[in-house]
Every structure is written in structure tokens, then in C-alpha cells.
PDB file of C-alpha atoms in Angstrom:
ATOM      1  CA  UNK A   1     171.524 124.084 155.889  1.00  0.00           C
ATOM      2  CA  UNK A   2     175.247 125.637 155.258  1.00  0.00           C
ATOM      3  CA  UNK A   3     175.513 129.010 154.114  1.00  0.00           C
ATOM      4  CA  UNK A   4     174.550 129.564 150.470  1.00  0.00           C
ATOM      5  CA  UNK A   5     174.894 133.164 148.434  1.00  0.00           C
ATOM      6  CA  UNK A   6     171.098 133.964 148.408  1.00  0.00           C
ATOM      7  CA  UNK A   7     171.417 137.722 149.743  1.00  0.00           C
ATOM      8  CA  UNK A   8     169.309 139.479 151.623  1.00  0.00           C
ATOM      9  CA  UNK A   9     167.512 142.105 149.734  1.00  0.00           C
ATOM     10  CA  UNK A  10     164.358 143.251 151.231  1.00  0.00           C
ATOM     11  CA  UNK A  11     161.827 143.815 148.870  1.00  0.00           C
ATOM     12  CA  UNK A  12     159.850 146.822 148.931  1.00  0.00           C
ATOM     13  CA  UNK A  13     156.937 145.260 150.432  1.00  0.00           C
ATOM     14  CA  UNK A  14     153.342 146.157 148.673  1.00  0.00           C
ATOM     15  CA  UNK A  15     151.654 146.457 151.639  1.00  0.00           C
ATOM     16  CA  UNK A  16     154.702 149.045 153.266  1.00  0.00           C
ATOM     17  CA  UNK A  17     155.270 147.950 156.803  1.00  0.00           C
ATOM     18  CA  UNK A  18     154.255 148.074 160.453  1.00  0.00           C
ATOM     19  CA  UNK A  19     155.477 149.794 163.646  1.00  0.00           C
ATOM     20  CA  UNK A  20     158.766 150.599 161.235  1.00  0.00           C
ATOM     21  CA  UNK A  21     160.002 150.654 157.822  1.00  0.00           C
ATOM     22  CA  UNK A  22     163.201 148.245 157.623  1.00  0.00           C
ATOM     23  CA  UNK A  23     166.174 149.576 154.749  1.00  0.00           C
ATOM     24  CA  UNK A  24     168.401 147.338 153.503  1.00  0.00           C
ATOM     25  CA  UNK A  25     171.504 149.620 154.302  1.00  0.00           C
ATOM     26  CA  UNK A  26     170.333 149.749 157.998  1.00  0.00           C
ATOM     27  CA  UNK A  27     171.452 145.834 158.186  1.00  0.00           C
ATOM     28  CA  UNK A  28     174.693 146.085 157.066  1.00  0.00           C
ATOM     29  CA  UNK A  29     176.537 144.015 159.187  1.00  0.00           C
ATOM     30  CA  UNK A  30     173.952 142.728 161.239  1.00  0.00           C
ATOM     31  CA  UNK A  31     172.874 139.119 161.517  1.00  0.00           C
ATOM     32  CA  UNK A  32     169.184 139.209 160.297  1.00  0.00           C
ATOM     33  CA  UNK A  33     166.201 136.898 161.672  1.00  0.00           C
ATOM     34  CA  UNK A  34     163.389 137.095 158.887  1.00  0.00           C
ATOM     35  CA  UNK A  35     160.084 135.569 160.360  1.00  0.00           C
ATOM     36  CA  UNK A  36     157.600 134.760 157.708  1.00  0.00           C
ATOM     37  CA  UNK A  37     154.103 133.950 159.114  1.00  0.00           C
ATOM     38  CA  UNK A  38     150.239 134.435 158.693  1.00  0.00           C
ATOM     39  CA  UNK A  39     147.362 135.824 160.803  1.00  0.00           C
ATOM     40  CA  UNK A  40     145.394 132.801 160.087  1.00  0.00           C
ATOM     41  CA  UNK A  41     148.552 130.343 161.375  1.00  0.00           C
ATOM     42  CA  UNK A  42     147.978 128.792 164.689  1.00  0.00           C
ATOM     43  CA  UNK A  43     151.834 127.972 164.677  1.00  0.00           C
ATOM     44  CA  UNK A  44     153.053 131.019 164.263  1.00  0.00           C
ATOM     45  CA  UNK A  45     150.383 132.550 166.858  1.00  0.00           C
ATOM     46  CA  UNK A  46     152.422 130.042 169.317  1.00  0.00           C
ATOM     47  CA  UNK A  47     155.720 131.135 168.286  1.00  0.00           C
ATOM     48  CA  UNK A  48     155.291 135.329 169.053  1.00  0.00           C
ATOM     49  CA  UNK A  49     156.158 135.037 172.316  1.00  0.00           C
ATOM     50  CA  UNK A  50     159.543 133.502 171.984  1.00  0.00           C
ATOM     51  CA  UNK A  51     159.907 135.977 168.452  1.00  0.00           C
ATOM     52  CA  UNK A  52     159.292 138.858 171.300  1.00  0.00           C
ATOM     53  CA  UNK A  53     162.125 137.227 174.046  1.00  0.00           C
ATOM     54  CA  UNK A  54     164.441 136.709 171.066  1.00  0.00           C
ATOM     55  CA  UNK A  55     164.293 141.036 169.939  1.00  0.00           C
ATOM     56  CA  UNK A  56     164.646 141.759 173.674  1.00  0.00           C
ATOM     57  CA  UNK A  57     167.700 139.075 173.957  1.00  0.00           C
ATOM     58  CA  UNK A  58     169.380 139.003 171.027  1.00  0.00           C
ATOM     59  CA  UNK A  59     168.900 143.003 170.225  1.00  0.00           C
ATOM     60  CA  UNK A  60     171.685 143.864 172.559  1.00  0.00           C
ATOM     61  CA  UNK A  61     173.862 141.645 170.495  1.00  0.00           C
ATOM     62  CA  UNK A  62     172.880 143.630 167.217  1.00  0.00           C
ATOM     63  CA  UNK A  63     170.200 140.587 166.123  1.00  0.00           C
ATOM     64  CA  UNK A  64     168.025 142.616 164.516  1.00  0.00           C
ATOM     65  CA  UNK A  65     164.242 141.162 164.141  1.00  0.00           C
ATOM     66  CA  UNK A  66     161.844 141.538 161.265  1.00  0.00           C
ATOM     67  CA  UNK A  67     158.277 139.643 160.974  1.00  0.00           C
ATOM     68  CA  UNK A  68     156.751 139.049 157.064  1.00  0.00           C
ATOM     69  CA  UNK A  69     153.217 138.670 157.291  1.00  0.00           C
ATOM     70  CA  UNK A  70     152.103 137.228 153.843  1.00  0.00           C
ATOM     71  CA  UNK A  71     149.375 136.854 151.605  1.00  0.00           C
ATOM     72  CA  UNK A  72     147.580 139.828 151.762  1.00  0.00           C
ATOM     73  CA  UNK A  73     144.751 140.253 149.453  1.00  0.00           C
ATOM     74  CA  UNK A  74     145.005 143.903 147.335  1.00  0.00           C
ATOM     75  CA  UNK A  75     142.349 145.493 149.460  1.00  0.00           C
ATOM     76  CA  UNK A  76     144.439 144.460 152.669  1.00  0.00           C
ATOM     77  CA  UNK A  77     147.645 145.656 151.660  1.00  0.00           C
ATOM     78  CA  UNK A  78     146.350 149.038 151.317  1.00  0.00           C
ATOM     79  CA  UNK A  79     145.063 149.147 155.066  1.00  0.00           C
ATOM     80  CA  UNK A  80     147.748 148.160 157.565  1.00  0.00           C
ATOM     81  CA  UNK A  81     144.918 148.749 160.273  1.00  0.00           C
ATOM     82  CA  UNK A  82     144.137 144.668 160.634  1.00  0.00           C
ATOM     83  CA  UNK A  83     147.916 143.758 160.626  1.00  0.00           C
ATOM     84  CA  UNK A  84     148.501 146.652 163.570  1.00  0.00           C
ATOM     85  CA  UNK A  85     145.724 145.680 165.809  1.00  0.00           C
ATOM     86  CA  UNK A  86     147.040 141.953 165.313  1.00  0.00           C
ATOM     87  CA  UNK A  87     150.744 142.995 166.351  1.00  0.00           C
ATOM     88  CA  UNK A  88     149.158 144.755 169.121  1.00  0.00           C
ATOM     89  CA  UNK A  89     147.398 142.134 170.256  1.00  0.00           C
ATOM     90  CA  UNK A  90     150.374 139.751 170.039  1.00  0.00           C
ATOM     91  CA  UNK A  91     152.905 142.377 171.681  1.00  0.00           C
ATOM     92  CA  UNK A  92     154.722 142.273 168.203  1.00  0.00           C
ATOM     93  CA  UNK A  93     156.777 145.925 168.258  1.00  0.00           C
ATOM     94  CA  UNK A  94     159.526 144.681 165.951  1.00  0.00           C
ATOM     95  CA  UNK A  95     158.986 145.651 161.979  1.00  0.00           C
ATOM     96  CA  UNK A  96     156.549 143.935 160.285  1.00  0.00           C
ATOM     97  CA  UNK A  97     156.527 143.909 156.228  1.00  0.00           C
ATOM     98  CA  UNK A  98     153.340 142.946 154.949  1.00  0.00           C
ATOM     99  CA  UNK A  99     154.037 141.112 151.826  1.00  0.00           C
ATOM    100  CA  UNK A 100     151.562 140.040 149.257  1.00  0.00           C
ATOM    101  CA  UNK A 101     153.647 136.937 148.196  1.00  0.00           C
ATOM    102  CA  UNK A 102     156.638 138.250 146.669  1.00  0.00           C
ATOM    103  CA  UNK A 103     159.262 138.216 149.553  1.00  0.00           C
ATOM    104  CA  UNK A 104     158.416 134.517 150.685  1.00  0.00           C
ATOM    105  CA  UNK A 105     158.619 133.459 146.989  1.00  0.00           C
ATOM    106  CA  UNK A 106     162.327 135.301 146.394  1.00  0.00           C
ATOM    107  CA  UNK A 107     163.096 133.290 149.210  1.00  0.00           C
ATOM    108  CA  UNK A 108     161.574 130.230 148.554  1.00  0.00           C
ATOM    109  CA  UNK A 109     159.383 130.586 151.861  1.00  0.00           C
ATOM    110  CA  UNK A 110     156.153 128.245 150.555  1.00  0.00           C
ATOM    111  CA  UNK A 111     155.134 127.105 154.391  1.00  0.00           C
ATOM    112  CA  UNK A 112     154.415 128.856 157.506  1.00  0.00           C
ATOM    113  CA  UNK A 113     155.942 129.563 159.916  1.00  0.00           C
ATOM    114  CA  UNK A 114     159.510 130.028 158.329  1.00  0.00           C
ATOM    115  CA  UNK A 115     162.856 131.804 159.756  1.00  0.00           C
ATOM    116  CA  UNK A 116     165.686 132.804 157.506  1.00  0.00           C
ATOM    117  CA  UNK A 117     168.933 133.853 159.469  1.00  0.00           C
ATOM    118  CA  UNK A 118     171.165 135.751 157.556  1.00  0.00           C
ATOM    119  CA  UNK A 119     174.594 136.459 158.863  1.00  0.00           C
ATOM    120  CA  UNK A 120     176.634 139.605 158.906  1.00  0.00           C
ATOM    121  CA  UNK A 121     177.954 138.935 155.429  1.00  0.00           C
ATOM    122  CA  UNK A 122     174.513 139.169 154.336  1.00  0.00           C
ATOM    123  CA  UNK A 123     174.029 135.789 153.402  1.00  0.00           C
ATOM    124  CA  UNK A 124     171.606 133.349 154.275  1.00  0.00           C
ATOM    125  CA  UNK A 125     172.939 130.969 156.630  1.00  0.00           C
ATOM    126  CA  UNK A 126     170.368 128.801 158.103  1.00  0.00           C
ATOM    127  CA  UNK A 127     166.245 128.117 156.900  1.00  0.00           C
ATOM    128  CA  UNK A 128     164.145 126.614 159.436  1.00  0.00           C
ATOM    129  CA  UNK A 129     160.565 126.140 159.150  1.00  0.00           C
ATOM    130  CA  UNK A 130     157.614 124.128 161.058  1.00  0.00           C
ATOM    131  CA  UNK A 131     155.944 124.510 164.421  1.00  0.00           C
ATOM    132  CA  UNK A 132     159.050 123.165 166.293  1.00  0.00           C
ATOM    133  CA  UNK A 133     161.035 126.074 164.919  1.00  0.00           C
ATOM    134  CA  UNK A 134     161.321 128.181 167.610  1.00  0.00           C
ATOM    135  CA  UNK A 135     163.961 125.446 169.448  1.00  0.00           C
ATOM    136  CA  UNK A 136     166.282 124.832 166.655  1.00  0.00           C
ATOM    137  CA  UNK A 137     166.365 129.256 165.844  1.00  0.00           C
ATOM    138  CA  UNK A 138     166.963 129.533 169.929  1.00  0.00           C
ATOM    139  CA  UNK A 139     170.111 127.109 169.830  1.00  0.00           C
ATOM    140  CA  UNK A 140     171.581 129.065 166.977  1.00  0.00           C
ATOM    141  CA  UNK A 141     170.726 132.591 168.469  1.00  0.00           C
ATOM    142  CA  UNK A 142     172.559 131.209 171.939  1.00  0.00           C
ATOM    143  CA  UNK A 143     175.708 130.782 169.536  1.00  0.00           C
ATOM    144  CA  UNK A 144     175.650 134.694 168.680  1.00  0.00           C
ATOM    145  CA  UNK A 145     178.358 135.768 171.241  1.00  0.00           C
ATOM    146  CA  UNK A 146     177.937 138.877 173.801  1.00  0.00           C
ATOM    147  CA  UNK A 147     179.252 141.808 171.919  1.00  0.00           C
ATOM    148  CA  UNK A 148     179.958 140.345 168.657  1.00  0.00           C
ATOM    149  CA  UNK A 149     177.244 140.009 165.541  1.00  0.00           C
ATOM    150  CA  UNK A 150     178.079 137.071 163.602  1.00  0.00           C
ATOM    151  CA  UNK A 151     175.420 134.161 163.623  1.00  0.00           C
ATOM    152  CA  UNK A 152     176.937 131.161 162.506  1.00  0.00           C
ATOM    153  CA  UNK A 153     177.028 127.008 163.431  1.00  0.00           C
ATOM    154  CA  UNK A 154     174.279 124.210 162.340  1.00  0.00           C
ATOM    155  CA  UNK A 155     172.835 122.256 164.720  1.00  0.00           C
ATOM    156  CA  UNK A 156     173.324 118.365 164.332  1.00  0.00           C
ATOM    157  CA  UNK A 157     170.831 115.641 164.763  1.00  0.00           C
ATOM    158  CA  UNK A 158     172.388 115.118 167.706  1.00  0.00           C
ATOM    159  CA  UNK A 159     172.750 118.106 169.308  1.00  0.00           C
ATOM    160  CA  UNK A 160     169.074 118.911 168.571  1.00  0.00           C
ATOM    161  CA  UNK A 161     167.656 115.903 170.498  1.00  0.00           C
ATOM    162  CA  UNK A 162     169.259 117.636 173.123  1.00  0.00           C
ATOM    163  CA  UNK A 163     167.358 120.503 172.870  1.00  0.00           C
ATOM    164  CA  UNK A 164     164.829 121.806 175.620  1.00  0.00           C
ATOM    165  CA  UNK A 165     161.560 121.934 174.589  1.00  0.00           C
ATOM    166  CA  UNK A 166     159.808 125.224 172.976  1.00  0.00           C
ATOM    167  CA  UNK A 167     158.629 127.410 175.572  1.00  0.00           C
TER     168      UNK A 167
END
């Protein structure tokens, strides 16, 4: 997917956030890796582990990393307890925003899991969903240079039939 002008503009989730509340004025100039994903989503259970390498990889480099756990009932969104023993149990210390719906459908996010990369314009560069995800967001994280913060490049047909396998 090229680059399009959808912005990122973190909502004010419902259901406030775990292990750290994200501002949209702390990303300025960062590239951005949203993560959208379910407790109840065997595929995006698989993918945490990589999601974890990537923040302690890619966080040097100014990546920053922030998980969107939708579809939250009302009752749940007013007791972050069940999302913070899950990130516990899944080593997830990156912010989590626990979203009732509204951020995956301002970003058109209908299947899980989903990753959004947004450059350092602030502009959504690449959307890649599906349980095979985490090798086509790794090839494009590899592209984000030591020391500089722009994530840019698609990955052809091609190049991603080259691509290792997921972890």
C-alpha cells in the first residue's frame, strides 16, 4: 500500500490504556507501529513475541510501539485488570489502548491481527493484516536505518517470497 494522508490521531481510547498512556504530541516525528488485536485471537497470541523483539529492536531507532486491544464490552473498559494480567502474561510492556471499536473503525481496521505503520510525517504508510503479518512488518522495520526514524519502502511480490519465515 503507498502512503496515503490518513493521519495518525490517536483517539482517546474509552477504556484509557495499559502500562502507559500514549499522546499524540509524544510521536511527533516518530515512525509509529499500531498493532490492533484481540484477547480471544489465536493469531495475534502468535504474533506477541515478535511485537516484543520488534520494541526492543526497533526502539533504539525511535520505532515507537503501541498495541489496540479492541472490542471491549462497557463493563470491560472500565476495568483494565483482565487486559493487564493478559499483557503480563504475554510479556506485553509497550502501551496498550483498549479500544471499544472506535480506533480500528477510524482506521478501517475490520480484521485481526492488523499493523498500521505510520511514518515520521505522520502518515500512514503501509497496512498489513493476517496471521503472516509479522514477516512482511519485519522486512519493512529492517528498512528503518540505524540512527535515522523514517519508515518507508513496500515490499514486492517478489521480494516477499523471499522472505524468511515468521519466527
Amino acid at each position: 500500500m503507498a502512503s496515503t494522508k490518513i493521519p495518525l490521531k490517536l483517539l482517546d481510547p474509552d477504556g484509557g490504556w495499559v502500562n502507559a498512556p500514549v499522546h499524540v504530541s509524544e510521536l511527533d516525528g516518530l515512525p509509529v507501529l499500531l498493532h490492533f488485536w484481540t484477547m480471544d485471537c489465536e493469531d495475534c497470541a502468535g504474533q506477541f513475541e515478535a511485537v516484543n523483539q520488534w520494541v526492543v529492536d526497533f526502539g533504539p531507532r525511535g520505532l515507537k510501539v503501541i498495541g489496540v486491544d479492541v472490542t471491549h464490552s462497557e463493563t470491560e473498559l472500565r476495568d483494565t485488570n483482565k487486559v493487564e494480567g493478559f499483557a503480563r502474561e504475554h510479556g506485553l510492556r509497550h502501551p496498550i489502548a483498549m479500544d471499544d471499536g472506535s480506533m480500528a473503525r477510524v482506521y478501517g481496521v475490520d480484521k485481526h491481527p492488523a499493523f498500521l505503520l505510520f511514518g515520521t510525517d505522520g502518515l500512514l504508510k503501509n497496512r498489513i493484516g493476517g496471521k503472516d503479518a509479522v514477516r512482511r512488518v519485519r522486512a519493512l522495520l529492517k528498512n528503518l536505518p540505524e540512527g535515522e526514524r523514517e519508515l518507508s519502502g513496500q515490499i514486492s511480490d517478489a521480494e516477499e517470497a523471499q522472505l524468511p519465515a515468521s519466527p
